[in-house]
Tab-separated table of C-alpha atoms and ligand atoms in Angstrom:
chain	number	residue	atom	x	y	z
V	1	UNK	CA	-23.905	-46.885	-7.545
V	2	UNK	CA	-23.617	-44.551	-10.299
V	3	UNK	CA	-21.844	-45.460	-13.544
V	4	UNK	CA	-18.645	-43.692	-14.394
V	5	UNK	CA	-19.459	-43.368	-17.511
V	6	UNK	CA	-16.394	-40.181	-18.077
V	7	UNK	CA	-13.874	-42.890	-17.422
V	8	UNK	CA	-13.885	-44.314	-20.930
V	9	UNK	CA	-15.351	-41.738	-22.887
V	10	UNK	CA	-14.362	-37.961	-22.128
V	11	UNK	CA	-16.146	-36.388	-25.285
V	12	UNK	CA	-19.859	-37.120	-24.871
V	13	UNK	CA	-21.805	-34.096	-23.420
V	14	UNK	CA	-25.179	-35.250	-24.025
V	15	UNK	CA	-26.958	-37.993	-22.446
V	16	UNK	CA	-30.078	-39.313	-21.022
V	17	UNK	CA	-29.836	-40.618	-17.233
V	18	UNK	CA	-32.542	-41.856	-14.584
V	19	UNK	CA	-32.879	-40.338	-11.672
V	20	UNK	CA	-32.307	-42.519	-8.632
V	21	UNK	CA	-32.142	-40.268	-5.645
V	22	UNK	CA	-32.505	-36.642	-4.507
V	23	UNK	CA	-30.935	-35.267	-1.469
V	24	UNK	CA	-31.941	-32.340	-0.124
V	25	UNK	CA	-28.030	-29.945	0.208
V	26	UNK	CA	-29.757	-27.375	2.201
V	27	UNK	CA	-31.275	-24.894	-0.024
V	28	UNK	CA	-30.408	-26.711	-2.593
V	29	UNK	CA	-31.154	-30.383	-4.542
V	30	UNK	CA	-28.436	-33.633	-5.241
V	31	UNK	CA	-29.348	-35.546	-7.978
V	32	UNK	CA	-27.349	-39.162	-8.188
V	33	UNK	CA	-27.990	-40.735	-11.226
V	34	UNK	CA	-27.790	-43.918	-12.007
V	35	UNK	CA	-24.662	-43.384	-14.879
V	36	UNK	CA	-22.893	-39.741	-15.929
V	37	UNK	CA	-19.954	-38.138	-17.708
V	38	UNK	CA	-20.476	-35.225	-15.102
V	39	UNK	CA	-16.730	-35.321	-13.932
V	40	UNK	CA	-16.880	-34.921	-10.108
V	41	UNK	CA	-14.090	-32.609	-8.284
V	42	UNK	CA	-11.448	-34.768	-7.775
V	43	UNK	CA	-7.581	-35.465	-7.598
V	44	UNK	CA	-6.946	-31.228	-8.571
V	45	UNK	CA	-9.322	-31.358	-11.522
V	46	UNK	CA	-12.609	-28.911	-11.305
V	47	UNK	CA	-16.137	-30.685	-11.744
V	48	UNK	CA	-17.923	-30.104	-15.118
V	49	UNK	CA	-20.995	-27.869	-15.251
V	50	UNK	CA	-24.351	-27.697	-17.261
V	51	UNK	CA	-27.754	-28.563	-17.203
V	52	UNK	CA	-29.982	-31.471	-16.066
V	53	UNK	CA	-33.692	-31.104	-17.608
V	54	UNK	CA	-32.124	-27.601	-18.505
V	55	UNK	CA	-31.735	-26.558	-14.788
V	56	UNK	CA	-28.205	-25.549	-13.828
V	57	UNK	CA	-25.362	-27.835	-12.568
V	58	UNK	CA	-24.034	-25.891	-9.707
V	59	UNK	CA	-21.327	-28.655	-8.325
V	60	UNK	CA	-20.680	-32.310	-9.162
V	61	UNK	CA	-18.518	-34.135	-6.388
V	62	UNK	CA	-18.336	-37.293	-4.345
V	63	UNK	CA	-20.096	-37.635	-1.519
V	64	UNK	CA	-19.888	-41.114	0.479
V	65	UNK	CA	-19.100	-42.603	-2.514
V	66	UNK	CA	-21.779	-41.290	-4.061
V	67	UNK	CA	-21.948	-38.276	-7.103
V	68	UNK	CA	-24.060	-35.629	-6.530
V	69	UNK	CA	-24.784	-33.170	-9.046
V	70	UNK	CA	-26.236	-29.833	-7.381
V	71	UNK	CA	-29.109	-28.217	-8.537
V	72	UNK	CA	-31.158	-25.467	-6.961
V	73	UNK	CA	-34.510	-26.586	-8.447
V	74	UNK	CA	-36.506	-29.951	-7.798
V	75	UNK	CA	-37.235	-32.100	-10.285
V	76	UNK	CA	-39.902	-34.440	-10.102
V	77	UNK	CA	-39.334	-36.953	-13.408
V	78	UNK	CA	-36.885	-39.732	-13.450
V	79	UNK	CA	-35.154	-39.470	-16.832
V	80	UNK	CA	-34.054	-36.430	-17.376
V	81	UNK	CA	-31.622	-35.045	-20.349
V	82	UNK	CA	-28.145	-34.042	-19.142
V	83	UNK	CA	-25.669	-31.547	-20.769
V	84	UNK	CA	-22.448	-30.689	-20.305
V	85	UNK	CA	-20.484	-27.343	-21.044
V	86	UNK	CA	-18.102	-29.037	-22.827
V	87	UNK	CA	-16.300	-25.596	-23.364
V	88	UNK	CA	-15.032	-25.603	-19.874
V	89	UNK	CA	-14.853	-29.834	-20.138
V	90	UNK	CA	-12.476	-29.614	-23.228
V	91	UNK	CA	-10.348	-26.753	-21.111
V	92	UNK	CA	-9.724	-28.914	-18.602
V	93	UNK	CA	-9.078	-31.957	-20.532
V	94	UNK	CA	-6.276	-29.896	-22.073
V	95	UNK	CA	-4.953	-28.749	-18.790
V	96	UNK	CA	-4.942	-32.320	-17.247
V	97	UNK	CA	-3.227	-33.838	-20.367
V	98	UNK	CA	-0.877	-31.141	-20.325
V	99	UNK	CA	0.058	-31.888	-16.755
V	100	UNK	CA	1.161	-35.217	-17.534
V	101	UNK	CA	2.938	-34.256	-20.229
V	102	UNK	CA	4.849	-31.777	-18.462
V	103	UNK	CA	5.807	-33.533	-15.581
V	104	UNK	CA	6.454	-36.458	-17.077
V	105	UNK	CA	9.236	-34.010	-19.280
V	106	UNK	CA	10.352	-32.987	-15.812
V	107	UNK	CA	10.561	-36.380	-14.669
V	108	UNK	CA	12.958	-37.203	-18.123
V	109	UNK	CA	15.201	-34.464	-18.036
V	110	UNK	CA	15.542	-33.485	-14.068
V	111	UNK	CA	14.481	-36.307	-12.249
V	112	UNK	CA	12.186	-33.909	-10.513
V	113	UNK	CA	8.835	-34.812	-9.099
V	114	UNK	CA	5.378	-33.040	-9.216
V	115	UNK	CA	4.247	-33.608	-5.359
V	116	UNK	CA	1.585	-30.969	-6.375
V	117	UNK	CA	-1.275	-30.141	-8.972
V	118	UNK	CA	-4.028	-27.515	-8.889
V	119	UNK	CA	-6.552	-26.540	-11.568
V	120	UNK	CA	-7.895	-22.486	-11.120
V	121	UNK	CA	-10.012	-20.916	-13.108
V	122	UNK	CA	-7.940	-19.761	-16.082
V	123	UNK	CA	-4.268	-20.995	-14.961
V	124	UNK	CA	-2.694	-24.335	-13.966
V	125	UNK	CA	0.420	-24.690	-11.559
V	126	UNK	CA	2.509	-27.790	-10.307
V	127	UNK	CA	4.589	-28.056	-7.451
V	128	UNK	CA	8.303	-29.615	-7.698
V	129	UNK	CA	10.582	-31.367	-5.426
V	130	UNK	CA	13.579	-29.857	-7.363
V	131	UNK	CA	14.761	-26.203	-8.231
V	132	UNK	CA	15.839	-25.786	-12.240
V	133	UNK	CA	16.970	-22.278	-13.831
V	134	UNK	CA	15.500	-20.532	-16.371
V	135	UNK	CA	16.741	-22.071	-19.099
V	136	UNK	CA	16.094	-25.345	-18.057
V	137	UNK	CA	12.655	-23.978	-18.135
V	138	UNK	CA	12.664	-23.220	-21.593
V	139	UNK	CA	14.115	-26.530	-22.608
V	140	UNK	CA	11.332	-28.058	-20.859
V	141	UNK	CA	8.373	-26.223	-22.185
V	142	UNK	CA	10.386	-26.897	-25.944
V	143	UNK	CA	10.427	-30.454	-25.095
V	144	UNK	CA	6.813	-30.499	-24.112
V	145	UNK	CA	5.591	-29.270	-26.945
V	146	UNK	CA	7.231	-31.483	-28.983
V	147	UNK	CA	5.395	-34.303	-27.620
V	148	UNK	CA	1.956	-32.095	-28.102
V	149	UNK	CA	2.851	-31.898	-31.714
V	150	UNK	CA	3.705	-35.241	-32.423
V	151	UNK	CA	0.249	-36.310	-32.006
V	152	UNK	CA	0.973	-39.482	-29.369
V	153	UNK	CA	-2.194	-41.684	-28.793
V	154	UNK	CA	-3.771	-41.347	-25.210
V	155	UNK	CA	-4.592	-44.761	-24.209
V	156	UNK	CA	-6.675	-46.002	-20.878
V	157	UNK	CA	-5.521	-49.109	-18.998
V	158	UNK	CA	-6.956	-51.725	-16.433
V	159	UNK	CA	-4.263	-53.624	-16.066
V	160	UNK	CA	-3.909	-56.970	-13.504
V	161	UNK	CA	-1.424	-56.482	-10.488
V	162	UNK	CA	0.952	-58.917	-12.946
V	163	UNK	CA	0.654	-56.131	-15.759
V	164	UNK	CA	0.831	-53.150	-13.239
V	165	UNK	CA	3.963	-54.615	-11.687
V	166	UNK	CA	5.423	-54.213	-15.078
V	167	UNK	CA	4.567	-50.951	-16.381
V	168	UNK	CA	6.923	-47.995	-15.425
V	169	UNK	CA	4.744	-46.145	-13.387
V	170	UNK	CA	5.714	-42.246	-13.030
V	171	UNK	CA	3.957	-41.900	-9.400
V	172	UNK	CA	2.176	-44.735	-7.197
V	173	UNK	CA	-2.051	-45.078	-7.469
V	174	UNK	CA	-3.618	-43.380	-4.847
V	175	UNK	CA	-6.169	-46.366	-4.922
V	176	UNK	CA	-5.738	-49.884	-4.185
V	177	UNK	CA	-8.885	-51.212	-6.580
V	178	UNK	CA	-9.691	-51.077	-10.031
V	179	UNK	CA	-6.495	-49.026	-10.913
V	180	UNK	CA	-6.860	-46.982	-14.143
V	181	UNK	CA	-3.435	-45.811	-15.681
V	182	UNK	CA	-3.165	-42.928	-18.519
V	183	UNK	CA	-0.563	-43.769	-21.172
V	184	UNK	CA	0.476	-41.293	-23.113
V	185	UNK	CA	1.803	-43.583	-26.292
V	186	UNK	CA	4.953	-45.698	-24.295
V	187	UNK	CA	6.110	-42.069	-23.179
V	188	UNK	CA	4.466	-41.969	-19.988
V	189	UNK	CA	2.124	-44.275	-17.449
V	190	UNK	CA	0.281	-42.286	-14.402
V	191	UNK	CA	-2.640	-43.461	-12.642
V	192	UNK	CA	-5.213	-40.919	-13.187
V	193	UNK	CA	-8.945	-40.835	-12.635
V	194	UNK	CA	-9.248	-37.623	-14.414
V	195	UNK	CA	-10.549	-36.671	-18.356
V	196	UNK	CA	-8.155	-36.390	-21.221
V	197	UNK	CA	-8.435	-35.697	-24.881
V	198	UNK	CA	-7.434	-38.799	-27.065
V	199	UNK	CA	-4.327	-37.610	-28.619
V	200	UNK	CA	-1.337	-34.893	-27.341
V	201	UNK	CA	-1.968	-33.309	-30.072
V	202	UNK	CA	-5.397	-31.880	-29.218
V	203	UNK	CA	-3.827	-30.241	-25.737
V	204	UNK	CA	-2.750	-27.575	-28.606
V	205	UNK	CA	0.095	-25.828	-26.891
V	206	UNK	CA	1.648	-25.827	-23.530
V	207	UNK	CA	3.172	-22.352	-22.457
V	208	UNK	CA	4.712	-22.067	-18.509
V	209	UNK	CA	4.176	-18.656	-17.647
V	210	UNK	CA	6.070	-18.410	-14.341
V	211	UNK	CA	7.646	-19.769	-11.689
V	212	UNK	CA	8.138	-18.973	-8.422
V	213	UNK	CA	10.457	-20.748	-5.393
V	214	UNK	CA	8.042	-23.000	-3.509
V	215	UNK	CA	9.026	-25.340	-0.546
V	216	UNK	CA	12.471	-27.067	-1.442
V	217	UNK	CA	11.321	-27.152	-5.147
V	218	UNK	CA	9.729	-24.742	-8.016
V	219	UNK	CA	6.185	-23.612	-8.555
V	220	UNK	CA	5.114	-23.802	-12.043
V	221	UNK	CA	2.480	-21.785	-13.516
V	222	UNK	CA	1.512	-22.539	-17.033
V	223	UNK	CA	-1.776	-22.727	-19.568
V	224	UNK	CA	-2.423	-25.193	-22.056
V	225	UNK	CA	-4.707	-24.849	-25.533
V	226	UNK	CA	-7.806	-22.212	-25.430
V	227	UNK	CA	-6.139	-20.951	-22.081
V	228	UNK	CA	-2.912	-20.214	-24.273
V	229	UNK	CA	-4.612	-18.834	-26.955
V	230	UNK	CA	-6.487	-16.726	-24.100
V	231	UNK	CA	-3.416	-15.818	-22.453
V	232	UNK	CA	-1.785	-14.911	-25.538
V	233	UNK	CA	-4.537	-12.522	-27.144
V	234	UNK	CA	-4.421	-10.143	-23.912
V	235	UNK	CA	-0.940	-10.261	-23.768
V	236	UNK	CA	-0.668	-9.318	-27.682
V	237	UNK	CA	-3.410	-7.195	-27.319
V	238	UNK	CA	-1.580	-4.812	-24.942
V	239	UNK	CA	1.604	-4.795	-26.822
V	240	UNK	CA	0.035	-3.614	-30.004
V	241	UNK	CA	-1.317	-0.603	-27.628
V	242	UNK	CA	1.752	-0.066	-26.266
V	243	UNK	CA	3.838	-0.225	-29.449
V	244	UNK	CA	0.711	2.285	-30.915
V	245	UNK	CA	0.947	4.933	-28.219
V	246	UNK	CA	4.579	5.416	-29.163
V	247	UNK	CA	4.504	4.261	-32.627
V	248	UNK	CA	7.545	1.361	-32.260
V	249	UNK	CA	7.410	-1.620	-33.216
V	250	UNK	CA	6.699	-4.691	-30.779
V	251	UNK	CA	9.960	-5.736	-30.323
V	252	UNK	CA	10.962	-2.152	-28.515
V	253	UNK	CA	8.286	-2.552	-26.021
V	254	UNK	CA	10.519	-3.471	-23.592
V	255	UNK	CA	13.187	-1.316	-24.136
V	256	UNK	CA	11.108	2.111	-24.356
V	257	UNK	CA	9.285	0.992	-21.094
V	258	UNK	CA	12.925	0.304	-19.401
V	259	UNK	CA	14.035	3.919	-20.789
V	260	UNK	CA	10.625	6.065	-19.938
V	261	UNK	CA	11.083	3.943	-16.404
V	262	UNK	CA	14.798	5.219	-15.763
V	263	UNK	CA	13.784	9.133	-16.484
V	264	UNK	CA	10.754	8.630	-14.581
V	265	UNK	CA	12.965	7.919	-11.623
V	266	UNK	CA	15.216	10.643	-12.575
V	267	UNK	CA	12.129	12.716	-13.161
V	268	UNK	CA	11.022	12.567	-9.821
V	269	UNK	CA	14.287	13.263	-8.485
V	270	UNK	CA	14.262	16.529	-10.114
V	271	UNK	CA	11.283	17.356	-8.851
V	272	UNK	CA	12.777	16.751	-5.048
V	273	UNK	CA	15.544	18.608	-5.698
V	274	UNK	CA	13.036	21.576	-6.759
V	275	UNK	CA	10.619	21.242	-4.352
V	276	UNK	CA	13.249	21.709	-1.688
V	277	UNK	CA	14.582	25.152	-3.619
V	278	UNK	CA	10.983	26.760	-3.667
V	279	UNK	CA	10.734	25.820	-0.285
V	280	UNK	CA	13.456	27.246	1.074
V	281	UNK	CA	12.704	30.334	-1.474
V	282	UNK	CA	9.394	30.295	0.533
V	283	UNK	CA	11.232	30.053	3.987
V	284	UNK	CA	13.532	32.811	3.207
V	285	UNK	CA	9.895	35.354	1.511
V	286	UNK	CA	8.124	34.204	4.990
V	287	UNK	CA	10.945	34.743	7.188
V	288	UNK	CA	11.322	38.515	6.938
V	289	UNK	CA	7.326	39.321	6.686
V	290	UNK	CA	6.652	39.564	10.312
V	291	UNK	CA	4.655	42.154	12.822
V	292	UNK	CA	7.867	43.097	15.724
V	293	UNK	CA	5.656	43.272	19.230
V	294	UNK	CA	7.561	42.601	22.338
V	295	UNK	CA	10.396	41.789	20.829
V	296	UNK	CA	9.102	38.997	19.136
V	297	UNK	CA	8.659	38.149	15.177
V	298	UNK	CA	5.508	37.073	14.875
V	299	UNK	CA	4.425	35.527	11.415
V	300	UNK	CA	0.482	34.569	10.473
V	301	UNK	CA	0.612	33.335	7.121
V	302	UNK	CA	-2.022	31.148	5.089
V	303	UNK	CA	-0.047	29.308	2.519
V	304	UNK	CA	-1.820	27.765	-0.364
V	305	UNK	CA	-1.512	23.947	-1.552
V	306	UNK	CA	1.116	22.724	0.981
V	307	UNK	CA	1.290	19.536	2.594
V	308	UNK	CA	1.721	19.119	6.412
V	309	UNK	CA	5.053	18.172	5.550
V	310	UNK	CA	6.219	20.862	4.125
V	311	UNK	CA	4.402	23.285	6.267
V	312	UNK	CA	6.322	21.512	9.352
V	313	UNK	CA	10.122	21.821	7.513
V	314	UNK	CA	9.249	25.621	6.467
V	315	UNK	CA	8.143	26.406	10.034
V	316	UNK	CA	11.297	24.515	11.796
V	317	UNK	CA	13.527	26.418	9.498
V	318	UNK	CA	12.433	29.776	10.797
V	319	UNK	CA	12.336	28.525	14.535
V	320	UNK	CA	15.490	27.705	14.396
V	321	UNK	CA	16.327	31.736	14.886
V	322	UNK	CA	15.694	34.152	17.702
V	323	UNK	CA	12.278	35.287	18.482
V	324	UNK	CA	10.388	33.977	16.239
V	325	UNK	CA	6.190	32.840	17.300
V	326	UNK	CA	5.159	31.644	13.898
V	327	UNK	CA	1.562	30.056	13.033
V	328	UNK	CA	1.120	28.714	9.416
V	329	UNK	CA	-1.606	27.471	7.990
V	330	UNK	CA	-2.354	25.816	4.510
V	331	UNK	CA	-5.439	24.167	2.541
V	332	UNK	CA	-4.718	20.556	0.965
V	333	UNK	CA	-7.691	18.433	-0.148
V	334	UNK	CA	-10.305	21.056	1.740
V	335	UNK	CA	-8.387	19.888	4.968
V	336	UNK	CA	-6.456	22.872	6.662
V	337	UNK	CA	-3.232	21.794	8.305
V	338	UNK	CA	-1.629	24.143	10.693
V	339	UNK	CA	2.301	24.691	12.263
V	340	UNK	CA	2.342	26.419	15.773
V	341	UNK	CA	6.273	27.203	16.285
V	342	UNK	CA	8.425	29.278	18.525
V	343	UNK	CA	12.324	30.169	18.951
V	344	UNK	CA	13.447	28.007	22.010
V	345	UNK	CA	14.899	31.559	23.512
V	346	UNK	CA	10.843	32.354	24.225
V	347	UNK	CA	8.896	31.944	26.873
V	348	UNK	CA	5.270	31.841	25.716
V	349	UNK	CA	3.096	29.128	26.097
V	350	UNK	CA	2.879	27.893	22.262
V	351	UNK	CA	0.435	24.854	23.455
V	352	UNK	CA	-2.312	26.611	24.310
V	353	UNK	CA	-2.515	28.585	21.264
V	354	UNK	CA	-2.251	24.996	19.535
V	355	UNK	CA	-5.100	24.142	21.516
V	356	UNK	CA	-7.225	26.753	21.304
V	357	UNK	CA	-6.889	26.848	17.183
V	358	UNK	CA	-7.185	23.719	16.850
V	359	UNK	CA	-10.101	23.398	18.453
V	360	UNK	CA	-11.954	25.806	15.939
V	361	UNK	CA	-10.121	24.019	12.688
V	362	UNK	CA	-12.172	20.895	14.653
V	363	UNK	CA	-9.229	18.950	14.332
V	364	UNK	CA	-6.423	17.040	16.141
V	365	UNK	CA	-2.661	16.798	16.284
V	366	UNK	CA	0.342	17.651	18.879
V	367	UNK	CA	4.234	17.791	19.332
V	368	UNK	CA	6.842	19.618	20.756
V	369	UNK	CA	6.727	22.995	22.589
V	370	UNK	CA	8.542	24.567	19.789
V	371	UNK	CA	6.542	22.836	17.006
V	372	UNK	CA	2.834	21.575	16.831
V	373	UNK	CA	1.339	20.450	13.573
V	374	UNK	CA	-2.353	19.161	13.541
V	375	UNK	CA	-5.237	19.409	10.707
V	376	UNK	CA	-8.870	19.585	10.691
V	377	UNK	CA	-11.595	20.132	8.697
V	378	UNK	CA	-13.015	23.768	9.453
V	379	UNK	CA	-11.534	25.254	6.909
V	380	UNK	CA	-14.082	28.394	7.164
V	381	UNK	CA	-12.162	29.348	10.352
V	382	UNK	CA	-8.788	29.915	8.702
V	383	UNK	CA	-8.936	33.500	8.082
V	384	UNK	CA	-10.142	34.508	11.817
V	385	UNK	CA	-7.390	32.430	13.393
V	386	UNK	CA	-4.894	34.113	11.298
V	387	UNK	CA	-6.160	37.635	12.404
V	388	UNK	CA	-6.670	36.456	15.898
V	389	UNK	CA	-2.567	35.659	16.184
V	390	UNK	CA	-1.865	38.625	14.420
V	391	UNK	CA	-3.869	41.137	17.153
V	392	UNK	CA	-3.060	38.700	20.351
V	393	UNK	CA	-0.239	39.975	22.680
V	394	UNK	CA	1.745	37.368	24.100
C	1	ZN	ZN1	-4.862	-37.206	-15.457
């Protein structure tokens, strides 16, 4: 069995291992060695990655009680160096210790439990058993911090069943054997396989982010140390644009981008109002141009730039009069949409026109007998339709 060597130290990244058996993962290799501080998935904390013999470490995780560490290359020698991106290791060391800290805060103020714990790739969230506003958010993150800036000592116990009995254990092991409890200097005990950094204060900062209504409880989504310091340089980074582009300071962000939002809305409400105007200016311009033949107004008009939309409410306005066969047509995106209306006092049959120019715009559509709207993409046939309803009798 391979030595757990990342249970009692979490800083060494380089060592020298033997080899003890490869199993083949299908296209791929699993080295067990005979000790690591490769941290296999486990309990919501990621595996650690690097190199073995300077070929990549795709995975580490148990396996039948066994670690493998994936590789996609064979290799054939039996000690081989091992590395570790201790980058990513230190990360998650100050995500896990951050956990503890923050639930164990939780746990103080609120009596409220973490039943859940999940590590992603730049973001950490844990799931409570109790809801809490937003300030007693803020008090907790405050309270947090203060124990990340006192500096407490991170301390690893095996202690007997006598000693475990004893110790005021924030959740129950998950394992029966060999129990390994992380205490956080007298301020909290949790039985933890996981890395952490020696001391609180190397998690650097903690800083929740959200949270969210989950289950009977709270989701909490936080970052702790280089993930901060991440979060915060985007986040900074974009105000200083923002405060740039309209030359305010930071503090006003907010504010302008509540104001700009609130005549944007009334902005666009303007523009309704307007639209509707030119379109019943439109209506009204459209309305009297028509050829008289039978008794019946007959308008062919190619409108430019008009949505089906507002081709449809133009055309029901006029067929809403006596008399009236209208066909409109307009170009939107190089699509041609077309309105086939008539008064309801006629007669003709205002399908089959539909269908026929339809047909040639190679498009599809369909409605009432007074009103058909349909597009297609033949936009070269516009012109000859047009004509075509002008000389037709009907
Ligand atoms: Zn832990």
């Amino acid at each position: 069995m391979t030595e757990k060597l990342f249970l009692n130290d979490s800083y060494t990244n380089e060592f020298k291992a033997n080899i003890v058996e490869i199993v083949k993962v299908k296209e791929n290799y699993g080295i067990v060695l005979d000790k690591t501080y490769f941290y296999p998935e486990n309990g919501g904390q990621p595996s650690d990655l690097g190199t073995i013999d300077s070929v990549e470490v795709i995975d580490v995780y148990y396996f039948n009680d066994k670690i493998i560490h994936l590789i996609s290359e064979e290799i054939e020698k039996k000690e081989v160096v091992c590395k570790l991106n201790f980058e990513r290791r230190f990360d998650l060391m100050q995500q896990h210790l951050g956990q503890h800290i923050l639930s164990r805060c939780l746990e103080i103020k609120h009596e409220a439990n973490t039943v859940g714990f999940h590590i992603g790739d730049d973001y950490v969230t844990i799931d409570i058993d109790k809801k809490l506003n937003n300030f007693e958010i803020d008090e907790i993150e405050k309270f947090s911090n203060e124990m990340v800036f006192k500096n407490l000592k991170v301390n690893i116990l095996y202690p007997t069943e006598e000693e475990l009995k004893a110790l005021p254990l924030r959740k129950q092991p998950s394992v029966s054997e060999n129990i390994r409890i992380v205490e956080i200097d007298k301020f909290d005990y949790s039985p933890c396989g996981g890395t952490h950094p020696k001391t609180t204060s190397e998690v650097g900062l903690i800083k929740i982010k959200k949270i969210k209504n989950h289950k009977n409880g709270l989701r909490i989504e936080f970052v702790c140390g280089r993930w901060a310091l991440n979060d915060y340089r985007y986040k900074n980074e974009y105000i200083n644009e923002i405060s740039d582009m309209f030359a305010i300071k930071d503090i006003q962000v907010k504010e302008r981008v509540m104001l700009l939002n609130n005549e944007l809305i009334e902005s666009k409400k303007k523009i309704d109002i307007l639209k509707d105007e030119l379109l019943e200016y439109e209506m009204k311009n459209i309305e009297n141009d028509f050829i008289l033949k039978n008794n019946i107004k007959i308008i062919g008009k190619y409108i430019d730039d008009k949505s089906i939309k507002d081709l449809r409410a133009i055309g029901n306005a006029i067929i809403q009069k006596d008399n009236y066969l209208i066909c409109l047509i307009s170009n939107e995106n190089n699509k041609a949409n077309m309105v086939i209306g008539k008064s309801k006092n006629l007669k003709v049959d205002s399908k089959e026109i539909f269908n026929k120019y339809i047909a040639l715009l190679n498009g599809k559509g369909g409605g009432s007998p007074f009103l058909l709207q349909g597009s297609g993409d033949n936009i070269i046939e516009v012109e000859n339709i047009i004509s075509d309803f002008l000389k037709a009798e009907f």
